[in-house]
Amino acid sequence: MSSKGGPIDVFNAVLYELRTGAQWRQLPHDFPKWQTVYTYFAMWSKPLANSEYSLIDLLLKNCRSRAITNGHRTNVVRNS
């Protein structure tokens, strides 16, 4: 990863966490610090104003829609 700790790196670490279900402290060292990733995850998981969805919900739905449109199978599941 290029700039360890940038928004893309944090988002990729969140995706890794959601995919693997590993404990936060077990994030591989090539991701940003687990505390940073967890802080962003907690912030991104809160429902947006006037919405029942969080930023993470919307991003994952968008990623899944794009993957399906491009003919890729997806197994993204998130419980709110």
mmCIF file of C-alpha atoms in Angstrom:
data_model
loop_
_atom_site.group_PDB
_atom_site.id
_atom_site.type_symbol
_atom_site.label_atom_id
_atom_site.label_comp_id
_atom_site.label_asym_id
_atom_site.label_seq_id
_atom_site.Cartn_x
_atom_site.Cartn_y
_atom_site.Cartn_z
ATOM 1 C CA MET A 1 0.000 0.000 0.000
ATOM 2 C CA SER A 2 1.282 3.383 -0.882
ATOM 3 C CA SER A 3 0.273 5.904 1.780
ATOM 4 C CA LYS A 4 -0.550 3.736 4.743
ATOM 5 C CA GLY A 5 -3.425 5.449 6.495
ATOM 6 C CA GLY A 6 -5.111 7.251 3.614
ATOM 7 C CA PRO A 7 -8.877 6.963 3.144
ATOM 8 C CA ILE A 8 -8.564 4.206 0.530
ATOM 9 C CA ASP A 9 -6.278 2.176 2.801
ATOM 10 C CA VAL A 10 -8.698 2.587 5.702
ATOM 11 C CA PHE A 11 -11.651 1.570 3.522
ATOM 12 C CA ASN A 12 -9.760 -1.485 2.245
ATOM 13 C CA ALA A 13 -8.978 -2.438 5.840
ATOM 14 C CA VAL A 14 -12.680 -2.142 6.727
ATOM 15 C CA LEU A 15 -13.533 -4.377 3.766
ATOM 16 C CA TYR A 16 -10.906 -6.871 4.940
ATOM 17 C CA GLU A 17 -12.400 -6.841 8.431
ATOM 18 C CA LEU A 18 -15.944 -7.352 7.144
ATOM 19 C CA ARG A 19 -14.849 -10.153 4.823
ATOM 20 C CA THR A 20 -12.732 -12.080 7.321
ATOM 21 C CA GLY A 21 -14.453 -11.325 10.609
ATOM 22 C CA ALA A 22 -11.048 -11.126 12.276
ATOM 23 C CA GLN A 23 -10.590 -9.191 15.479
ATOM 24 C CA TRP A 24 -9.631 -5.556 14.983
ATOM 25 C CA ARG A 25 -6.278 -6.068 16.668
ATOM 26 C CA GLN A 26 -5.478 -8.810 14.149
ATOM 27 C CA LEU A 27 -5.514 -6.575 11.081
ATOM 28 C CA PRO A 28 -2.380 -7.250 9.019
ATOM 29 C CA HIS A 29 0.387 -4.706 9.536
ATOM 30 C CA ASP A 30 0.243 -3.481 5.935
ATOM 31 C CA PHE A 31 -3.082 -1.807 6.803
ATOM 32 C CA PRO A 32 -3.312 1.344 8.919
ATOM 33 C CA LYS A 33 -3.362 0.909 12.703
ATOM 34 C CA TRP A 34 -6.413 -0.997 13.894
ATOM 35 C CA GLN A 35 -7.459 1.916 16.128
ATOM 36 C CA THR A 36 -7.632 4.216 13.104
ATOM 37 C CA VAL A 37 -9.592 1.694 11.055
ATOM 38 C CA TYR A 38 -12.011 1.026 13.906
ATOM 39 C CA THR A 39 -12.575 4.747 14.506
ATOM 40 C CA TYR A 40 -13.501 5.294 10.853
ATOM 41 C CA PHE A 41 -15.648 2.149 10.809
ATOM 42 C CA ALA A 42 -17.585 3.352 13.864
ATOM 43 C CA MET A 43 -18.060 6.795 12.299
ATOM 44 C CA TRP A 44 -19.057 5.387 8.887
ATOM 45 C CA SER A 45 -21.483 2.890 10.509
ATOM 46 C CA LYS A 46 -23.707 5.540 12.090
ATOM 47 C CA PRO A 47 -26.946 6.238 10.186
ATOM 48 C CA LEU A 48 -26.788 9.337 8.015
ATOM 49 C CA ALA A 49 -29.081 12.267 8.753
ATOM 50 C CA ASN A 50 -32.636 11.585 7.561
ATOM 51 C CA SER A 51 -31.693 8.068 6.491
ATOM 52 C CA GLU A 52 -31.854 4.564 7.855
ATOM 53 C CA TYR A 53 -28.583 3.769 6.084
ATOM 54 C CA SER A 54 -24.996 4.441 7.068
ATOM 55 C CA LEU A 55 -22.199 5.446 4.735
ATOM 56 C CA ILE A 56 -20.837 1.876 4.893
ATOM 57 C CA ASP A 57 -24.257 0.496 3.890
ATOM 58 C CA LEU A 58 -24.443 2.813 0.890
ATOM 59 C CA LEU A 59 -20.858 2.144 -0.207
ATOM 60 C CA LEU A 60 -21.291 -1.623 0.000
ATOM 61 C CA LYS A 61 -24.566 -1.473 -1.923
ATOM 62 C CA ASN A 62 -22.866 0.634 -4.588
ATOM 63 C CA CYS A 63 -19.899 -1.767 -4.809
ATOM 64 C CA ARG A 64 -22.218 -4.735 -5.074
ATOM 65 C CA SER A 65 -24.365 -3.083 -7.757
ATOM 66 C CA ARG A 66 -21.279 -2.263 -9.808
ATOM 67 C CA ALA A 67 -19.913 -5.790 -9.441
ATOM 68 C CA ILE A 68 -23.217 -7.314 -10.567
ATOM 69 C CA THR A 69 -23.419 -4.874 -13.490
ATOM 70 C CA ASN A 70 -19.917 -5.954 -14.538
ATOM 71 C CA GLY A 71 -20.859 -9.644 -14.317
ATOM 72 C CA HIS A 72 -19.043 -10.512 -11.085
ATOM 73 C CA ARG A 73 -20.547 -12.650 -8.339
ATOM 74 C CA THR A 74 -20.666 -11.013 -4.923
ATOM 75 C CA ASN A 75 -21.035 -12.361 -1.436
ATOM 76 C CA VAL A 76 -21.198 -9.072 0.449
ATOM 77 C CA VAL A 77 -23.500 -9.384 3.436
ATOM 78 C CA ARG A 78 -23.780 -6.874 6.244
ATOM 79 C CA ASN A 79 -26.109 -6.917 9.180
ATOM 80 C CA SER A 80 -27.170 -3.475 10.346
#
